CSV table of C-alpha atoms in Angstrom, one decimal:
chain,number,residue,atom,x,y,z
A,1,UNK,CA,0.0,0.0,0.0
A,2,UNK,CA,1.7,3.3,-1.0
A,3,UNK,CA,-1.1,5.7,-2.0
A,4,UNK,CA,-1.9,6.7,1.2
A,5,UNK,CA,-5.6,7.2,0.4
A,6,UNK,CA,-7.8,8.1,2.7
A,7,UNK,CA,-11.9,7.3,2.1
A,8,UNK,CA,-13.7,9.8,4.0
A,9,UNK,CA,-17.4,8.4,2.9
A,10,UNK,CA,-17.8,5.0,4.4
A,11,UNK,CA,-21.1,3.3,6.3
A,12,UNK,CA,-21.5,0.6,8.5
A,13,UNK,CA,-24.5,-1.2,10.2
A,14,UNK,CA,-23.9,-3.0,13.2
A,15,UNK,CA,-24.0,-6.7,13.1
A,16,UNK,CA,-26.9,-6.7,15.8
A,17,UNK,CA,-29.1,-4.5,17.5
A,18,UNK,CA,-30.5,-4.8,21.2
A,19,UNK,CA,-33.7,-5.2,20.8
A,20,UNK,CA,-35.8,-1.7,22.0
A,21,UNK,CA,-36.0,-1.5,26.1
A,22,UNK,CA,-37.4,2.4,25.9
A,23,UNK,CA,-41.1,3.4,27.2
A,24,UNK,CA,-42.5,4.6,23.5
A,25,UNK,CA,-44.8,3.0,21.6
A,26,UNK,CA,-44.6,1.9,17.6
A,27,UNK,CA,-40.9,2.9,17.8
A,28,UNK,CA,-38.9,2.8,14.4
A,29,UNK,CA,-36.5,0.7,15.9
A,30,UNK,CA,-34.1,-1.1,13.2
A,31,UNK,CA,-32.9,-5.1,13.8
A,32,UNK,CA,-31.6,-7.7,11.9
A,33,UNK,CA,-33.0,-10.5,9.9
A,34,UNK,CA,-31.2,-13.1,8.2
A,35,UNK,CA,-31.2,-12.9,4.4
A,36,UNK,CA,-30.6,-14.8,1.4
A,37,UNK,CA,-26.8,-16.4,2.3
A,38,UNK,CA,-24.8,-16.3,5.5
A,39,UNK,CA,-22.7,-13.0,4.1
A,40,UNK,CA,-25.7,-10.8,3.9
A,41,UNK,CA,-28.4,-9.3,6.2
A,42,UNK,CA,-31.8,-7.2,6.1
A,43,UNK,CA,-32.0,-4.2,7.9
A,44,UNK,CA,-35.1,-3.9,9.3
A,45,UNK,CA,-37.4,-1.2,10.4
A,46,UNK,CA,-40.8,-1.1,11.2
A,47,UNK,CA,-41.1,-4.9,10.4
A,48,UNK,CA,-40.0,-4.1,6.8
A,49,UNK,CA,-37.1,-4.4,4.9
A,50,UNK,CA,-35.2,-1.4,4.4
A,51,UNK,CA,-32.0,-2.6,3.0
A,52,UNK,CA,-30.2,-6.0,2.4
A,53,UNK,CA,-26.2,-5.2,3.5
A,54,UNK,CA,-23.8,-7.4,3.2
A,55,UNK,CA,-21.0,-8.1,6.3
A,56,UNK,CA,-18.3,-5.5,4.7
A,57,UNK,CA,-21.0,-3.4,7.0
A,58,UNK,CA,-19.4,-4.8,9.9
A,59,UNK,CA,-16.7,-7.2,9.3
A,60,UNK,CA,-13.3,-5.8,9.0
A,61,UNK,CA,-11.5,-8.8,7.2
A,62,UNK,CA,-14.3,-8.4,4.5
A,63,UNK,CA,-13.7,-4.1,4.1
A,64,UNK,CA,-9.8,-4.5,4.2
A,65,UNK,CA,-10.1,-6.6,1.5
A,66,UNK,CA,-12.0,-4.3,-1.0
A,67,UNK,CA,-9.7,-1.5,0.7
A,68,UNK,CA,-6.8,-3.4,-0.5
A,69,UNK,CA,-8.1,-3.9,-4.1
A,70,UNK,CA,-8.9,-0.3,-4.4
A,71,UNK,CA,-5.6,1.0,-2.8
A,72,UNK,CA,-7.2,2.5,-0.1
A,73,UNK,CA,-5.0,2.6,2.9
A,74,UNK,CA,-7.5,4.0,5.5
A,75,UNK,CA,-11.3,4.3,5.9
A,76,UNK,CA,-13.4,7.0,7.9
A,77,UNK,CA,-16.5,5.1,9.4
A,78,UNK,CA,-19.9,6.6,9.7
A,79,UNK,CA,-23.0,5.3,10.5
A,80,UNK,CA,-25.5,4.0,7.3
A,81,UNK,CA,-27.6,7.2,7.3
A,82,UNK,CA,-31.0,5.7,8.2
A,83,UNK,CA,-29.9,4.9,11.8
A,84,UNK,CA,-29.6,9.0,12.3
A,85,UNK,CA,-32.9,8.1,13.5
A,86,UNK,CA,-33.9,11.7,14.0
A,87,UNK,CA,-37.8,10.8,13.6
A,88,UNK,CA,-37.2,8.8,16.9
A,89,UNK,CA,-37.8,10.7,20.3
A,90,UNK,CA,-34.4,12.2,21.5
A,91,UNK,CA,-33.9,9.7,24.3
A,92,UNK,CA,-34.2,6.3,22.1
A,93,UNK,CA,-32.2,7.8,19.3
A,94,UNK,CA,-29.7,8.7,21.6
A,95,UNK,CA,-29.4,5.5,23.3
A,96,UNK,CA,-29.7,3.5,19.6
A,97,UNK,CA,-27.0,5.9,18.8
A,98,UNK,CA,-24.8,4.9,22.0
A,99,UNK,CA,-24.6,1.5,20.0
A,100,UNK,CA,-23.8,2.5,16.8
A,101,UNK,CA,-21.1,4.3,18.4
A,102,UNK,CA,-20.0,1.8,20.2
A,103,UNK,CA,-19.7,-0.7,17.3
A,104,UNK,CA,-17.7,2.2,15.0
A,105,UNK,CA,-15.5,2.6,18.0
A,106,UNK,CA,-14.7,-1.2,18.8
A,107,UNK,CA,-14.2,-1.3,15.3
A,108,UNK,CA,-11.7,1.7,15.1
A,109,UNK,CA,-9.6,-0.4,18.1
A,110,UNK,CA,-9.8,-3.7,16.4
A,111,UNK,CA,-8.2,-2.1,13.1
A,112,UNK,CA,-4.7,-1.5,13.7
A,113,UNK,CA,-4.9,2.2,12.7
A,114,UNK,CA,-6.6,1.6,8.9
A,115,UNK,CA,-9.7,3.4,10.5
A,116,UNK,CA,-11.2,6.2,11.7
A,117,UNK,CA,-14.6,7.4,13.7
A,118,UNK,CA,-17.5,9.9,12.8
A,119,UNK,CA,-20.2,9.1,15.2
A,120,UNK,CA,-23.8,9.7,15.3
A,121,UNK,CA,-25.7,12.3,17.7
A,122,UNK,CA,-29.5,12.8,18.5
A,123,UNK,CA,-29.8,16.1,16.1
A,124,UNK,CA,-33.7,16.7,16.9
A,125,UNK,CA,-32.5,17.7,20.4
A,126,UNK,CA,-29.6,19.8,19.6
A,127,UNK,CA,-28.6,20.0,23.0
A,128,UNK,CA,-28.9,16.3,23.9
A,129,UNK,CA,-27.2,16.1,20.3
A,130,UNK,CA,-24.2,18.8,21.5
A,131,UNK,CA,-23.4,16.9,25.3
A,132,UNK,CA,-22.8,13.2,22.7
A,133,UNK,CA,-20.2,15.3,20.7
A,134,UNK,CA,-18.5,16.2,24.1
A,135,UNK,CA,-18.7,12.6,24.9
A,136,UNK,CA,-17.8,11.3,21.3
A,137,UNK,CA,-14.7,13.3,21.2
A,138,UNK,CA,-13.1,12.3,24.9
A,139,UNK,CA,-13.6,9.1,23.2
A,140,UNK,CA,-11.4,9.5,20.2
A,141,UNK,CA,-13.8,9.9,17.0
A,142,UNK,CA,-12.8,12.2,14.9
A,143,UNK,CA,-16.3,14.3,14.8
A,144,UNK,CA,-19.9,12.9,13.8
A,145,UNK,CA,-21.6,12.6,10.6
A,146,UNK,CA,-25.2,14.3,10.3
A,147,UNK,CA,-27.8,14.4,8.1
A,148,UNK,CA,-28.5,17.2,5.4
A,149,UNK,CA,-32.0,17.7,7.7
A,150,UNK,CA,-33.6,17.0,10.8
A,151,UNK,CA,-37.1,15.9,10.2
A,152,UNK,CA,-37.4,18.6,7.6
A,153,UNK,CA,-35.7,21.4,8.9
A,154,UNK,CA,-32.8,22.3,7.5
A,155,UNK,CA,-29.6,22.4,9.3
A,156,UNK,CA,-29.1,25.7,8.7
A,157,UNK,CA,-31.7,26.6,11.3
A,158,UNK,CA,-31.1,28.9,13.9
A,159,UNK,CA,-31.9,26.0,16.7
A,160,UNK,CA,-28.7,24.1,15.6
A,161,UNK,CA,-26.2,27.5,15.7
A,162,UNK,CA,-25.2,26.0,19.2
A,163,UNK,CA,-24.6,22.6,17.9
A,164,UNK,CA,-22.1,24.1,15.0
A,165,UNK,CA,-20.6,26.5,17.7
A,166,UNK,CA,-19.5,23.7,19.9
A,167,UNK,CA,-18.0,21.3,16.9
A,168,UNK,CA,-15.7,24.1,16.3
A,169,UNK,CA,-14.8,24.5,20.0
A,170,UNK,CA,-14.2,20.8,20.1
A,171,UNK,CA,-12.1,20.7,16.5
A,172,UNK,CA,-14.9,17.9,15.5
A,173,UNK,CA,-14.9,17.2,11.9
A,174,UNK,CA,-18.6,17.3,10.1
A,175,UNK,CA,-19.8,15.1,7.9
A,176,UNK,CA,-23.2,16.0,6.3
A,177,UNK,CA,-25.1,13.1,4.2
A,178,UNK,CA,-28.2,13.7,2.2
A,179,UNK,CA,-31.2,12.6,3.6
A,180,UNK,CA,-34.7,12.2,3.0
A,181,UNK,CA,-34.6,15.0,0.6
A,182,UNK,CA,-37.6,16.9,-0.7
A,183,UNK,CA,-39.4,15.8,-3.9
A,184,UNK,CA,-39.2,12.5,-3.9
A,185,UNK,CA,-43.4,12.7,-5.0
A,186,UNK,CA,-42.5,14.4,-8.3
A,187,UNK,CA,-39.8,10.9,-9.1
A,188,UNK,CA,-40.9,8.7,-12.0
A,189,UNK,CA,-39.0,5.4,-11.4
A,190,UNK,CA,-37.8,2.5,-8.9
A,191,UNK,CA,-37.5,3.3,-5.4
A,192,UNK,CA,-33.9,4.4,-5.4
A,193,UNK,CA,-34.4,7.2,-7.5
A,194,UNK,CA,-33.8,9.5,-5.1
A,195,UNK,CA,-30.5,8.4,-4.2
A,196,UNK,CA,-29.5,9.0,-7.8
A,197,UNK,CA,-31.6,12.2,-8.9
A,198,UNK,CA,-32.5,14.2,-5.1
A,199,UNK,CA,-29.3,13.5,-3.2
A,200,UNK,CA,-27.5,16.0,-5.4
A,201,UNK,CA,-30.4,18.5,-4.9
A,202,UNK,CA,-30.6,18.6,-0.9
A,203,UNK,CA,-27.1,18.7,-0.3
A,204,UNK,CA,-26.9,21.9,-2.0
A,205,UNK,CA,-29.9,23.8,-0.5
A,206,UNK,CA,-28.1,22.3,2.9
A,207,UNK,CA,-24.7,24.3,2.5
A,208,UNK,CA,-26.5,27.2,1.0
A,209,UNK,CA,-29.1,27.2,4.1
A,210,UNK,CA,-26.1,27.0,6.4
A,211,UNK,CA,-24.5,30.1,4.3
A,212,UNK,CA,-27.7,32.1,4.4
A,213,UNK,CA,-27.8,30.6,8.5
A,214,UNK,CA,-24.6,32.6,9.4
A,215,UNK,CA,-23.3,29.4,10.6
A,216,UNK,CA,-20.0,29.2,8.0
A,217,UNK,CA,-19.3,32.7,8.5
A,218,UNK,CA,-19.5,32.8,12.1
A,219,UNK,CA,-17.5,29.6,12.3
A,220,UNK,CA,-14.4,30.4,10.3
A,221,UNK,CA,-12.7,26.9,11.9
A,222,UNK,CA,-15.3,24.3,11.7
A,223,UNK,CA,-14.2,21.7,9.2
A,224,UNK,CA,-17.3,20.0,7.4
A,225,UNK,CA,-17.1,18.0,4.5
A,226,UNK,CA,-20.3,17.4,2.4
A,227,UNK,CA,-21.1,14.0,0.1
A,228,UNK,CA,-21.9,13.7,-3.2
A,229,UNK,CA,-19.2,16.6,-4.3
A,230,UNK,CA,-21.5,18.6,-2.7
A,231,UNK,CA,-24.3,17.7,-4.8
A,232,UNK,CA,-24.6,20.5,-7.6
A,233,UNK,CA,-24.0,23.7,-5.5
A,234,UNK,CA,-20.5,24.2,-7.3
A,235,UNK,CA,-23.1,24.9,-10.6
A,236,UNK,CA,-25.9,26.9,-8.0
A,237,UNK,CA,-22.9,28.9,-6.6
A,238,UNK,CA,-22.6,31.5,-9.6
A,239,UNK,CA,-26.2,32.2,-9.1
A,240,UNK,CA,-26.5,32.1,-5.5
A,241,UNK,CA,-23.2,34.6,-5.3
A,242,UNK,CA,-25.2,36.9,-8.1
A,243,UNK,CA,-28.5,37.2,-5.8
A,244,UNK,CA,-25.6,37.8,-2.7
A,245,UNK,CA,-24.7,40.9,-4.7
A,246,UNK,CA,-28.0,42.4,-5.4
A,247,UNK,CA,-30.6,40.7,-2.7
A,248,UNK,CA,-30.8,43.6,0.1
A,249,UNK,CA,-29.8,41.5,3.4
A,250,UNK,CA,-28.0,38.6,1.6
A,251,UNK,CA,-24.4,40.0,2.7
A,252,UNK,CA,-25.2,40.6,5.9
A,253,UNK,CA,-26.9,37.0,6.7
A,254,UNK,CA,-23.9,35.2,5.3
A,255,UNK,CA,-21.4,37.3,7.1
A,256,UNK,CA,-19.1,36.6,4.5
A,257,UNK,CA,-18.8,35.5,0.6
A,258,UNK,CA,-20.2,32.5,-0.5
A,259,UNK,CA,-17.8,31.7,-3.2
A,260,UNK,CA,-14.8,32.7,-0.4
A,261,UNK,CA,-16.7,30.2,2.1
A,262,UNK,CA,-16.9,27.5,-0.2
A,263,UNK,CA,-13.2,26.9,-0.6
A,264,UNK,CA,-13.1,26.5,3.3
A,265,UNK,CA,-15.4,23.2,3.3
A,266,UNK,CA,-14.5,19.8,1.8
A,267,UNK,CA,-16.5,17.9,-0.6
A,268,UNK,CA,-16.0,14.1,-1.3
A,269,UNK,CA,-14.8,12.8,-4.9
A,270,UNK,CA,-17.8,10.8,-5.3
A,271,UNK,CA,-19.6,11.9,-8.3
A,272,UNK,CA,-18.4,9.4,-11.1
A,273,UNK,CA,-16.5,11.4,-13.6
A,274,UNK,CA,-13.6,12.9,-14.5
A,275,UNK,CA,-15.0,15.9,-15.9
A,276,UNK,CA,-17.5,16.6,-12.8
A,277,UNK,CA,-14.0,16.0,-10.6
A,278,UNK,CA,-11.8,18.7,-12.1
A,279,UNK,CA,-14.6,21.0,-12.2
A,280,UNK,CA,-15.0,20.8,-9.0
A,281,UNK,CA,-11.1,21.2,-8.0
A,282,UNK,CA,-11.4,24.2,-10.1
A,283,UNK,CA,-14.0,25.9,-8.1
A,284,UNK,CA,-13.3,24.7,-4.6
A,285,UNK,CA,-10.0,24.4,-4.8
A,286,UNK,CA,-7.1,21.4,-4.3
A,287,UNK,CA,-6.8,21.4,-1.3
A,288,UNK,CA,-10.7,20.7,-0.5
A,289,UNK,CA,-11.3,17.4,-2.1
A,290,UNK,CA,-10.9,13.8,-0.2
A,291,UNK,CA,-11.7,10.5,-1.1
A,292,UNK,CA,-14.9,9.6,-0.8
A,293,UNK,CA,-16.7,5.8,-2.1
A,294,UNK,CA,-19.5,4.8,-0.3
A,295,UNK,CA,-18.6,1.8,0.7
A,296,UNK,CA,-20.5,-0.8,1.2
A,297,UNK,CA,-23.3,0.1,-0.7
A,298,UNK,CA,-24.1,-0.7,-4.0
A,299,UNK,CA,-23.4,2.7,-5.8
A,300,UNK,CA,-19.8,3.0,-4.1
A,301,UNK,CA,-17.4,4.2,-6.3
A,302,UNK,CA,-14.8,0.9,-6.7
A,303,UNK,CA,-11.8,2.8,-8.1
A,304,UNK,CA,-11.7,6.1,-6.2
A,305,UNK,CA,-7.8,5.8,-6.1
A,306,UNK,CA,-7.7,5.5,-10.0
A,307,UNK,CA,-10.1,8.1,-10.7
A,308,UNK,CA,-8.2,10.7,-9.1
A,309,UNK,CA,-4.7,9.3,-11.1
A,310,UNK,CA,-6.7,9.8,-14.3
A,311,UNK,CA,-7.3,13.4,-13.7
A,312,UNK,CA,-3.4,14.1,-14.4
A,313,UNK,CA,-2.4,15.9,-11.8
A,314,UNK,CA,0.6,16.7,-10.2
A,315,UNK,CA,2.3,14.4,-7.6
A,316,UNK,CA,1.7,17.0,-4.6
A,317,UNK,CA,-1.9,17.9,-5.8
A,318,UNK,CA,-2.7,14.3,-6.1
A,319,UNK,CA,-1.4,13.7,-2.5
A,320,UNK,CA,-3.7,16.0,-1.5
A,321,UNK,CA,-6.8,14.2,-2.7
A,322,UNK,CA,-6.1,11.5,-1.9
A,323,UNK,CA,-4.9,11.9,1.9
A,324,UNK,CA,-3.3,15.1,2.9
A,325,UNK,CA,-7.0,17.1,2.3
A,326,UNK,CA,-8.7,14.2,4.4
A,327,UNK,CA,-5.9,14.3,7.2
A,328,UNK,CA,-6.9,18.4,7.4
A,329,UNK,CA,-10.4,17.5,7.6
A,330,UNK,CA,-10.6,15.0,10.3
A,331,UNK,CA,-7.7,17.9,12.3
A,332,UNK,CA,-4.4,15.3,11.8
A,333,UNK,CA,-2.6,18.5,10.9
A,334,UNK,CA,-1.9,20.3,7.7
C-alpha cells in the first residue's frame, strides 16, 4: 500500500441490535434479519425491509479486503444514514446511537490504525445532540456525521447555531449526508431514485441554508465536508453569489462570501466522472477534495484511487486528494 488514500465516505450497520428496552410506543426501531446467504443481512425497520447489507458493513477482514483492491489505505467510518434516527424521540435515538457508536469505536480499536470514527448524535435535540459530541470526542472519534435535515428542517436553522458553535470548539470534523430530501413525489422510477436524482439536490440547499444561516461565517474553523461533491452547489454557486450581490440583506446573513466560504469546506470525490471532478477542483480548490466511495453500498465508487490518477495531476496535488485534504479534515494536521 503506497497511495496513502484516505476514504472519507464509508457506512457501516452493526452486526446486531438490542432489541428496543425504551417506554415509547410503535418505535422505528431497526434489527436484523437473516437474508438470502450467511454474508448478507436485512435491515429492518418497522417490520420491513429497508436494505439488504452485506457483512463488509461490519466485518473488518471483508472491508480491508476491498480496501486493498482499491488502494485504499484507510477508511473513515460513519453510521449507514438511516440509523440517524432523527424521527425517533431524542432519548431512544440517543441511546440506539450509544450502540452504533459503540460498534464504530470497537471497530476503530480492532483495526490496527486503517480506520477512523465519525459518530452519530440525536440532532432533533440539539442539546442532547451537543453533550454526545463532548462525549464522542473524549472518546477519540474524529467528529460525527449528520444528516442534510432534521425531520425537515434544515440544518441551517437557527436552533442548531449551538450545535455548530460547539464542533468548532471541540475541533470535531462534520460530515453531512443527504437525507430524506424533498421531492421524492414528483420521481418517475424505482425506489432508489432519489439516491440518484435528489441527493445532489438537498445537499446543496443544505450548505446554502447553512451560508444564508450565518453558521459558515461565524465559524471560520469548523471543518465539514459534504457528500456527493456537494451535490450541484458548485453549478448553484454563480447564481447564488449573483442574488448575494444584489438581494438587500443577503451579505449581511452570510457574514461573508459564499464563493470565499466554499473553498473553506470539503466535498468528497464521489460523483463518477472525471470531468464533474476537475470542475470541481477548479471551483473549490485542491486542497478541498478527499476521497470519498460509499462503501459498502451498492453505488460506491470501486476505483476512487484510480479516478483521481486519471485526472493528471501533479504528484503534490494528487497527494492532497487522496490523503493530505482528508488528514486536514478529520484535524491530523496540515
Amino acid at each position: 500500500m503506497t497511495t496513502g488514500a484516505t476514504d472519507i465516505h464509508t457506512h457501516i450497520v452493526p452486526a446486531s441490535f438490542p432489541a428496543y428496552a425504551g417506554r415509547h410506543a410503535d418505535v422505528r426501531w431497526p434489527s436484523m434479519a437473516p437474508a438470502h446467504d450467511c454474508h448478507h443481512c436485512n435491515v429492518m425497520i418497522a417490520g420491513k425491509v429497508f436494505r439488504t447489507v452485506s457483512d463488509h458493513c461490519w466485518s473488518l477482514e471483508r472491508r480491508l479486503e476491498v480496501m486493498e483492491a482499491a488502494r485504499v489505505e484507510r477508511q473513515v467510518l460513519s453510521p449507514m444514514p438511516e440509523l440517524l434516527s432523527y424521527w425517533l424521540e431524542a432519548e431512544d435515538a440517543e441511546s440506539l446511537g450509544r450502540h452504533v457508536n459503540d460498534s464504530i469505536a470497537t471497530m476503530v480499536a480492532d483495526g490496527k490504525g486503517r480506520f477512523a470514527g465519525l459518530g452519530m448524535v440525536p440532532m432533533q435535540d440539539p442539546d442532547r445532540a451537543a453533550a454526545e459530541l463532548e462525549r464522542l470526542m473524549a472518546m477519540g472519534f474524529k467528529g460525527v456525521e449528520i444528516g442534510t435535515n432534521v425531520n425537515g428542517v434544515s440544518i441551517g436553522d437557527k436552533r442548531y447555531a449551538p450545535f455548530f458553535a460547539t464542533a468548532e470548539r471541540l475541533g470535531a470534523a462534520i460530515f453531512v449526508h443527504a437525507l430524506h430530501p424533498a421531492g421524492t413525489e414528483r420521481l418517475v422510477g424505482p425506489p432508489n431514485m432519489p439516491a440518484l436524482a435528489l441527493f445532489p439536490c438537498e445537499t446543496s440547499t443544505a450548505i446554502v441554508s447553512l451560508m444564508m444561516g450565518g453558521i459558515i461565517g461565524r465559524h471560520p474553523q469548523l471543518r465539514i465536508a459534504f457528500s456527493h461533491g456537494g451535490g450541484v452547489f458548485g453549478l448553484v454557486l454563480p447564481r447564488f453569489m449573483h442574488g448575494w450581490k444584489l438581494v438587500p440583506g443577503m451579505k449581511e446573513a452570510t457574514g461573508g462570501s459564499p464563493a470565499e466560504m466554499a473553498r473553506r469546506l470539503y466535498y468528497d470525490t464521489l460523483v463518477y466522472d472525471a470531468d464533474t471532478l476537475r470542475f470541481l477542483i477548479e471551483r473549490f480548490g485542491i486542497t478541498q477534495l478527499c476521497i470519498g466511495t460509499d462503501h459498502p453500498f451498492t453505488i460506491e465508487e470501486t476505483e476512487p484511487v484510480a479516478a483521481v490518477e486519471r485526472l493528471g495531476l501533479s504528484a503534490a496535488d494528487q497527494a492532497f486528494v487522496l490523503s493530505g485534504n482528508a488528514r486536514r479534515f478529520l484535524g491530523e494536521g496540515e
